[in-house]
DNA sequence: AATCAACATAGACAGACCGTCTGTCTTTGC
DNA sequence: GCAAAGACAGACGGTCTGTCTATGTTGATT
């Protein structure tokens, strides 16, 4: 399950799989390209093949047109990327990431209250 | 200031600049390679040149051996990467990043208390 | 059964990227 | 003036990545 080396183009494929339920390669191509032709289809297949090799996508071959499902969730993906960042920049410590996010704009009041609740929910004993 | 397209090799250069005070290219090479030779020196210079072009590094030419300083802090860098992640995966929303980090292991009890304090410090009125 | 469309698969490709390396010029110190 | 060290320009080789072509395979239609 090699999330780290998922390409930008591959990620576009993944996102469609996350949003749709067991799409075929044609469904994915239709979601990613305005105009789908044979070579675009082949591109999608190639990206799917690589995603499968990286263990991020599974394939159901029962139907003529294979149906694809994610073996890695959007949350898994995010988690992995965040960890990679922490490893690279802060020797694995994730606290700097949290504080940076909390300090950045874009958190609504509602979000902040949700975060407080989340902290209390995850570690109630420390309340 | 084009942080997004900073390469892995370039980041290694940046990290030395973050840690040292106004290093020369030789200082940087020494920190990155066990054994420094002419071509390694040239590699470092090339990476510095590209970092300068991307606006991430500044150069003081007064001395014979130029001295380099960061125009982008480690925190800037992190912030940019986090934002890119949020944009790509969650349409710019950063709340999912925070919750994912809070849910992940690696936060000590001390860290958690610090986070609570940080929230209270940033938004005291909501206490 | 013959045909044809749709999909899967293999392979190659161009362009870009990136760290490396070579060579040349300039500056500094002795 | 000479040698050492640095700056700089340019090119390179390997790799990556999305695209494209070609071929094989399956399933449906007549």
Short mmCIF file of C-alpha atoms (C1' of nucleotides) in Angstrom, two decimals:
data_model
loop_
_atom_site.label_atom_id
_atom_site.label_comp_id
_atom_site.label_asym_id
_atom_site.label_seq_id
_atom_site.Cartn_x
_atom_site.Cartn_y
_atom_site.Cartn_z
CA UNK A 1 0.00 0.00 0.00
CA UNK A 2 2.26 2.65 -1.34
CA UNK A 3 0.35 5.86 -0.90
CA UNK A 4 3.39 8.09 -0.83
CA UNK A 5 4.17 7.77 -4.49
CA UNK A 6 0.70 8.35 -5.80
CA UNK A 7 0.90 10.82 -8.65
CA UNK A 8 -1.27 13.83 -9.21
CA UNK A 9 -2.92 12.22 -12.18
CA UNK A 10 -3.45 9.03 -10.23
CA UNK A 11 -5.00 11.03 -7.43
CA UNK A 12 -7.56 12.40 -9.87
CA UNK A 13 -8.54 8.84 -10.61
CA UNK A 14 -8.72 7.99 -6.94
CA UNK A 15 -10.99 10.92 -6.24
CA UNK A 16 -13.56 9.66 -8.70
CA UNK A 17 -13.48 6.24 -7.09
CA UNK A 18 -13.97 7.86 -3.71
CA UNK A 19 -17.00 9.73 -4.95
CA UNK A 20 -18.66 7.06 -7.03
CA UNK A 21 -19.67 3.59 -6.02
CA UNK A 22 -17.63 0.99 -7.92
CA UNK A 23 -17.18 2.90 -11.16
CA UNK A 24 -15.92 1.37 -14.38
CA UNK A 25 -12.96 2.77 -16.25
CA UNK A 26 -15.40 4.53 -18.54
CA UNK A 27 -17.18 6.17 -15.64
CA UNK A 28 -13.83 7.44 -14.40
CA UNK A 29 -12.80 8.72 -17.80
CA UNK A 30 -16.12 10.50 -18.21
CA UNK A 31 -15.62 12.23 -14.88
CA UNK A 32 -12.10 13.36 -15.71
CA UNK A 33 -12.25 14.35 -19.35
CA UNK A 34 -14.64 16.53 -21.23
CA UNK A 35 -14.26 14.37 -24.27
CA UNK A 36 -13.47 10.68 -23.98
CA UNK A 37 -11.82 8.78 -26.79
CA UNK A 38 -9.86 5.58 -27.08
CA UNK A 39 -6.55 7.00 -25.97
CA UNK A 40 -8.06 8.74 -22.96
CA UNK A 41 -9.60 5.44 -22.00
CA UNK A 42 -6.20 3.82 -22.27
CA UNK A 43 -4.71 6.54 -20.11
CA UNK A 44 -7.24 5.87 -17.38
CA UNK A 45 -6.59 2.16 -17.59
CA UNK A 46 -2.88 2.73 -17.28
CA UNK A 47 -3.32 4.92 -14.24
CA UNK A 48 -5.67 2.35 -12.72
CA UNK A 49 -3.13 -0.36 -13.40
CA UNK A 50 -0.48 1.63 -11.57
CA UNK A 51 -2.80 2.44 -8.70
CA UNK A 52 -3.56 -1.26 -8.43
CA UNK A 53 0.14 -2.06 -8.38
CA UNK A 54 0.57 0.40 -5.56
CA UNK A 55 -2.19 -1.30 -3.63
CA UNK A 56 -4.45 1.71 -3.58
CA UNK A 57 -7.19 0.33 -5.78
CA UNK A 58 -8.91 -3.03 -6.15
CA UNK A 59 -10.57 -4.48 -9.21
CA UNK A 60 -13.67 -6.60 -9.60
CA UNK A 61 -13.33 -8.60 -12.81
CA UNK A 62 -16.68 -10.38 -12.74
CA UNK A 63 -18.32 -8.07 -15.22
CA UNK A 64 -16.99 -7.41 -18.66
CA UNK A 65 -16.11 -3.88 -17.66
CA UNK A 66 -14.17 -4.17 -14.44
CA UNK A 67 -15.43 -2.25 -11.45
CA UNK A 68 -12.96 -0.47 -9.23
CA UNK A 69 -12.99 0.28 -5.55
CA UNK A 70 -10.57 2.12 -3.31
CA UNK A 71 -8.33 0.17 -0.97
CA UNK A 72 -7.25 3.45 0.53
CA UNK A 73 -9.71 6.00 1.85
CA UNK A 74 -9.41 9.72 1.47
CA UNK A 75 -8.65 9.80 5.19
CA UNK A 76 -5.91 7.20 4.83
CA UNK A 77 -4.44 9.25 2.06
CA UNK A 78 -4.54 12.44 4.07
CA UNK A 79 -3.11 10.71 7.10
CA UNK A 80 -0.21 9.40 5.11
CA UNK A 81 0.58 12.74 3.55
CA UNK A 82 0.43 14.48 6.91
CA UNK A 83 2.75 11.93 8.45
CA UNK A 84 5.19 12.32 5.59
CA UNK A 85 5.18 16.06 6.18
CA UNK A 86 5.78 15.63 9.89
CA UNK A 87 8.58 13.17 9.27
CA UNK A 88 10.29 15.38 6.77
CA UNK A 89 9.99 18.70 8.54
CA UNK A 90 9.66 17.96 12.23
CA UNK A 91 11.30 14.62 12.84
CA UNK A 92 7.92 12.92 13.07
CA UNK A 93 6.33 15.27 15.54
CA UNK A 94 2.84 16.27 14.51
CA UNK A 95 2.19 18.95 17.10
CA UNK A 96 3.65 21.70 14.89
CA UNK A 97 1.20 20.72 12.17
CA UNK A 98 -1.75 21.07 14.50
CA UNK A 99 -0.69 24.44 15.84
CA UNK A 100 -0.02 25.73 12.35
CA UNK A 101 -3.48 24.69 11.28
CA UNK A 102 -5.11 26.19 14.35
CA UNK A 103 -3.30 29.46 13.77
CA UNK A 104 -4.22 29.65 10.09
CA UNK A 105 -7.33 31.34 8.94
CA UNK A 106 -10.23 29.37 7.65
CA UNK A 107 -11.51 27.86 10.85
CA UNK A 108 -15.02 29.01 11.56
CA UNK A 109 -16.29 29.46 15.08
CA UNK A 110 -18.35 26.35 14.57
CA UNK A 111 -15.22 24.46 13.54
CA UNK A 112 -13.40 25.59 16.63
CA UNK A 113 -16.16 24.44 18.91
CA UNK A 114 -16.19 21.12 17.11
CA UNK A 115 -12.48 20.81 17.72
CA UNK A 116 -12.91 21.49 21.41
CA UNK A 117 -15.54 18.81 21.55
CA UNK A 118 -13.30 16.45 19.65
CA UNK A 119 -10.49 16.90 22.12
CA UNK A 120 -12.86 16.32 25.01
CA UNK A 121 -14.29 13.30 23.23
CA UNK A 122 -10.94 11.73 22.51
CA UNK A 123 -9.44 12.32 25.93
CA UNK A 124 -12.30 12.74 28.38
CA UNK A 125 -10.23 11.78 31.40
CA UNK A 126 -8.16 14.88 31.04
CA UNK A 127 -11.13 17.19 31.16
CA UNK B 1 7.65 32.81 -3.75
CA UNK B 2 6.89 29.49 -5.28
CA UNK B 3 6.98 27.07 -2.39
CA UNK B 4 4.78 24.47 -3.99
CA UNK B 5 7.31 23.34 -6.53
CA UNK B 6 10.25 22.99 -4.20
CA UNK B 7 11.94 19.71 -4.88
CA UNK B 8 13.05 17.14 -2.34
CA UNK B 9 16.67 17.88 -3.05
CA UNK B 10 16.03 21.57 -2.81
CA UNK B 11 14.29 21.04 0.51
CA UNK B 12 17.43 19.39 1.86
CA UNK B 13 19.27 22.58 1.00
CA UNK B 14 16.60 24.70 2.63
CA UNK B 15 16.78 22.71 5.83
CA UNK B 16 20.45 23.45 6.24
CA UNK B 17 19.78 27.14 5.73
CA UNK B 18 17.05 26.97 8.35
CA UNK B 19 19.41 25.38 10.84
CA UNK B 20 22.52 27.38 10.22
CA UNK B 21 22.98 31.11 10.26
CA UNK B 22 23.84 32.43 6.80
CA UNK B 23 25.78 29.41 5.54
CA UNK B 24 27.93 29.41 2.42
CA UNK B 25 27.45 26.89 -0.34
CA UNK B 26 30.34 24.94 1.14
CA UNK B 27 28.69 24.82 4.54
CA UNK B 28 25.57 23.47 2.91
CA UNK B 29 27.44 20.88 0.90
CA UNK B 30 29.30 19.75 4.00
CA UNK B 31 26.02 19.27 5.83
CA UNK B 32 24.45 17.27 3.02
CA UNK B 33 27.24 15.06 1.73
CA UNK B 34 29.66 12.82 3.51
CA UNK B 35 32.30 13.64 1.00
CA UNK B 36 32.35 16.96 -0.80
CA UNK B 37 34.00 17.37 -4.19
CA UNK B 38 33.76 19.82 -7.02
CA UNK B 39 30.71 18.30 -8.61
CA UNK B 40 28.84 18.10 -5.33
CA UNK B 41 29.62 21.77 -4.84
CA UNK B 42 28.23 22.52 -8.26
CA UNK B 43 25.11 20.52 -7.45
CA UNK B 44 24.52 22.60 -4.35
CA UNK B 45 25.03 25.80 -6.30
CA UNK B 46 22.56 24.67 -8.90
CA UNK B 47 19.96 23.85 -6.29
CA UNK B 48 20.58 27.19 -4.60
CA UNK B 49 20.21 28.95 -7.91
CA UNK B 50 16.86 27.27 -8.45
CA UNK B 51 15.72 28.02 -4.92
CA UNK B 52 16.64 31.64 -5.49
CA UNK B 53 14.65 31.67 -8.73
CA UNK B 54 11.68 30.35 -6.81
CA UNK B 55 12.05 33.13 -4.28
CA UNK B 56 12.71 30.82 -1.36
CA UNK B 57 16.30 31.82 -0.74
CA UNK B 58 18.24 35.08 -0.73
CA UNK B 59 21.91 35.62 -1.40
CA UNK B 60 24.42 38.01 0.12
CA UNK B 61 27.18 38.60 -2.42
CA UNK B 62 29.39 40.87 -0.33
CA UNK B 63 31.84 38.16 0.60
CA UNK B 64 33.72 36.09 -1.89
CA UNK B 65 31.70 33.05 -0.86
CA UNK B 66 28.09 34.12 -0.96
CA UNK B 67 26.04 33.69 2.17
CA UNK B 68 22.51 32.40 1.92
CA UNK B 69 19.43 33.04 3.97
CA UNK B 70 15.91 31.71 3.79
CA UNK B 71 13.14 33.90 2.46
CA UNK B 72 10.69 31.23 3.50
CA UNK B 73 10.55 29.85 7.00
CA UNK B 74 9.97 26.25 7.90
CA UNK B 75 6.56 27.35 9.15
CA UNK B 76 5.77 29.08 5.86
CA UNK B 77 6.75 25.95 4.08
CA UNK B 78 4.60 23.76 6.28
CA UNK B 79 1.68 26.14 6.00
CA UNK B 80 1.85 26.09 2.25
CA UNK B 81 2.00 22.34 2.05
CA UNK B 82 -0.91 21.96 4.42
CA UNK B 83 -2.99 24.39 2.45
CA UNK B 84 -2.19 22.57 -0.77
CA UNK B 85 -3.35 19.35 0.84
CA UNK B 86 -6.60 20.95 2.03
CA UNK B 87 -7.22 22.45 -1.37
CA UNK B 88 -6.64 19.21 -3.19
CA UNK B 89 -8.50 16.85 -0.90
CA UNK B 90 -11.12 18.90 0.90
CA UNK B 91 -11.90 21.87 -1.28
CA UNK B 92 -9.83 24.14 0.95
CA UNK B 93 -11.33 23.16 4.25
CA UNK B 94 -8.69 22.51 6.88
CA UNK B 95 -10.90 21.10 9.61
CA UNK B 96 -10.47 17.52 8.33
CA UNK B 97 -6.72 17.93 8.61
CA UNK B 98 -6.95 18.97 12.22
CA UNK B 99 -9.24 16.15 13.23
CA UNK B 100 -7.10 13.62 11.42
CA UNK B 101 -4.05 14.84 13.28
CA UNK B 102 -5.83 14.84 16.62
CA UNK B 103 -7.02 11.30 16.03
CA UNK B 104 -3.60 10.02 15.02
CA UNK B 105 -1.21 8.61 17.51
CA UNK B 106 1.88 10.46 18.47
CA UNK B 107 0.37 13.21 20.57
CA UNK B 108 1.64 13.04 24.11
CA UNK B 109 -0.46 14.10 27.05
CA UNK B 110 1.70 17.16 27.31
CA UNK B 111 1.03 17.96 23.66
CA UNK B 112 -2.68 17.66 24.16
CA UNK B 113 -2.66 20.03 27.08
CA UNK B 114 -0.62 22.46 25.05
CA UNK B 115 -3.20 22.28 22.31
CA UNK B 116 -5.98 23.02 24.73
CA UNK B 117 -4.06 26.00 25.96
CA UNK B 118 -3.44 27.10 22.41
CA UNK B 119 -7.14 27.03 21.58
CA UNK B 120 -7.91 29.02 24.71
CA UNK B 121 -5.12 31.43 23.87
CA UNK B 122 -6.23 31.99 20.32
CA UNK B 123 -9.91 32.35 21.06
CA UNK B 124 -10.24 33.36 24.71
CA UNK B 125 -13.68 34.89 24.28
CA UNK B 126 -15.18 31.54 23.53
CA UNK B 127 -13.95 29.99 26.73
"C1'" DA C 1 -21.18 -18.55 -37.18
"C1'" DA C 2 -19.67 -14.03 -38.50
"C1'" DT C 3 -19.25 -9.56 -37.21
"C1'" DC C 4 -18.53 -5.74 -34.55
"C1'" DA C 5 -18.19 -2.79 -30.55
"C1'" DA C 6 -16.19 -2.30 -26.04
"C1'" DC C 7 -12.92 -3.35 -22.88
"C1'" DA C 8 -8.28 -5.06 -21.27
"C1'" DT C 9 -3.53 -5.21 -21.81
"C1'" DA C 10 1.17 -4.54 -23.39
"C1'" DG C 11 4.46 -1.61 -25.04
"C1'" DA C 12 6.51 2.46 -26.52
"C1'" DC C 13 6.80 7.26 -26.62
"C1'" DA C 14 7.76 12.56 -25.80
"C1'" DG C 15 8.29 15.83 -22.74
"C1'" DA C 16 9.46 17.31 -18.43
"C1'" DC C 17 11.99 16.99 -14.27
"C1'" DC C 18 16.14 16.75 -11.27
"C1'" DG C 19 20.37 15.89 -9.44
"C1'" DT C 20 24.84 15.49 -11.30
"C1'" DC C 21 28.86 16.62 -13.73
"C1'" DT C 22 32.14 19.34 -16.79
"C1'" DG C 23 34.21 23.36 -18.16
"C1'" DT C 24 35.17 28.22 -17.93
"C1'" DC C 25 35.57 32.63 -15.90
"C1'" DT C 26 36.43 35.57 -11.83
"C1'" DT C 27 38.08 36.58 -7.42
"C1'" DT C 28 41.05 36.10 -3.41
"C1'" DG C 29 45.26 35.19 -0.79
"C1'" DC C 30 50.01 34.19 -0.77
"C1'" DG D 1 51.72 35.83 -11.00
"C1'" DC D 2 50.01 31.72 -9.46
"C1'" DA D 3 47.21 28.49 -7.26
"C1'" DA D 4 42.93 27.63 -4.83
"C1'" DA D 5 38.13 28.43 -4.32
"C1'" DG D 6 33.96 29.98 -5.72
"C1'" DA D 7 30.33 31.44 -9.20
"C1'" DC D 8 28.18 30.38 -13.23
"C1'" DA D 9 26.58 28.28 -17.64
"C1'" DG D 10 25.47 24.38 -20.00
"C1'" DA D 11 24.66 19.76 -20.90
"C1'" DC D 12 23.83 15.14 -19.59
"C1'" DG D 13 21.42 10.64 -18.13
"C1'" DG D 14 18.11 8.55 -15.64
"C1'" DT D 15 13.51 8.66 -14.21
"C1'" DC D 16 8.83 9.82 -14.12
"C1'" DT D 17 4.15 10.49 -16.14
"C1'" DG D 18 0.47 10.99 -18.98
"C1'" DT D 19 -0.53 9.81 -23.59
"C1'" DC D 20 -0.93 7.08 -27.55
"C1'" DT D 21 -0.83 2.83 -30.64
"C1'" DA D 22 -1.51 -1.77 -31.40
"C1'" DT D 23 -3.14 -6.21 -30.30
"C1'" DG D 24 -5.81 -9.56 -27.85
"C1'" DT D 25 -10.24 -10.89 -25.69
"C1'" DT D 26 -14.93 -10.88 -24.53
"C1'" DG D 27 -19.86 -10.33 -25.24
"C1'" DA D 28 -23.82 -8.97 -27.85
"C1'" DT D 29 -26.36 -8.73 -32.28
"C1'" DT D 30 -27.89 -10.40 -36.54
#
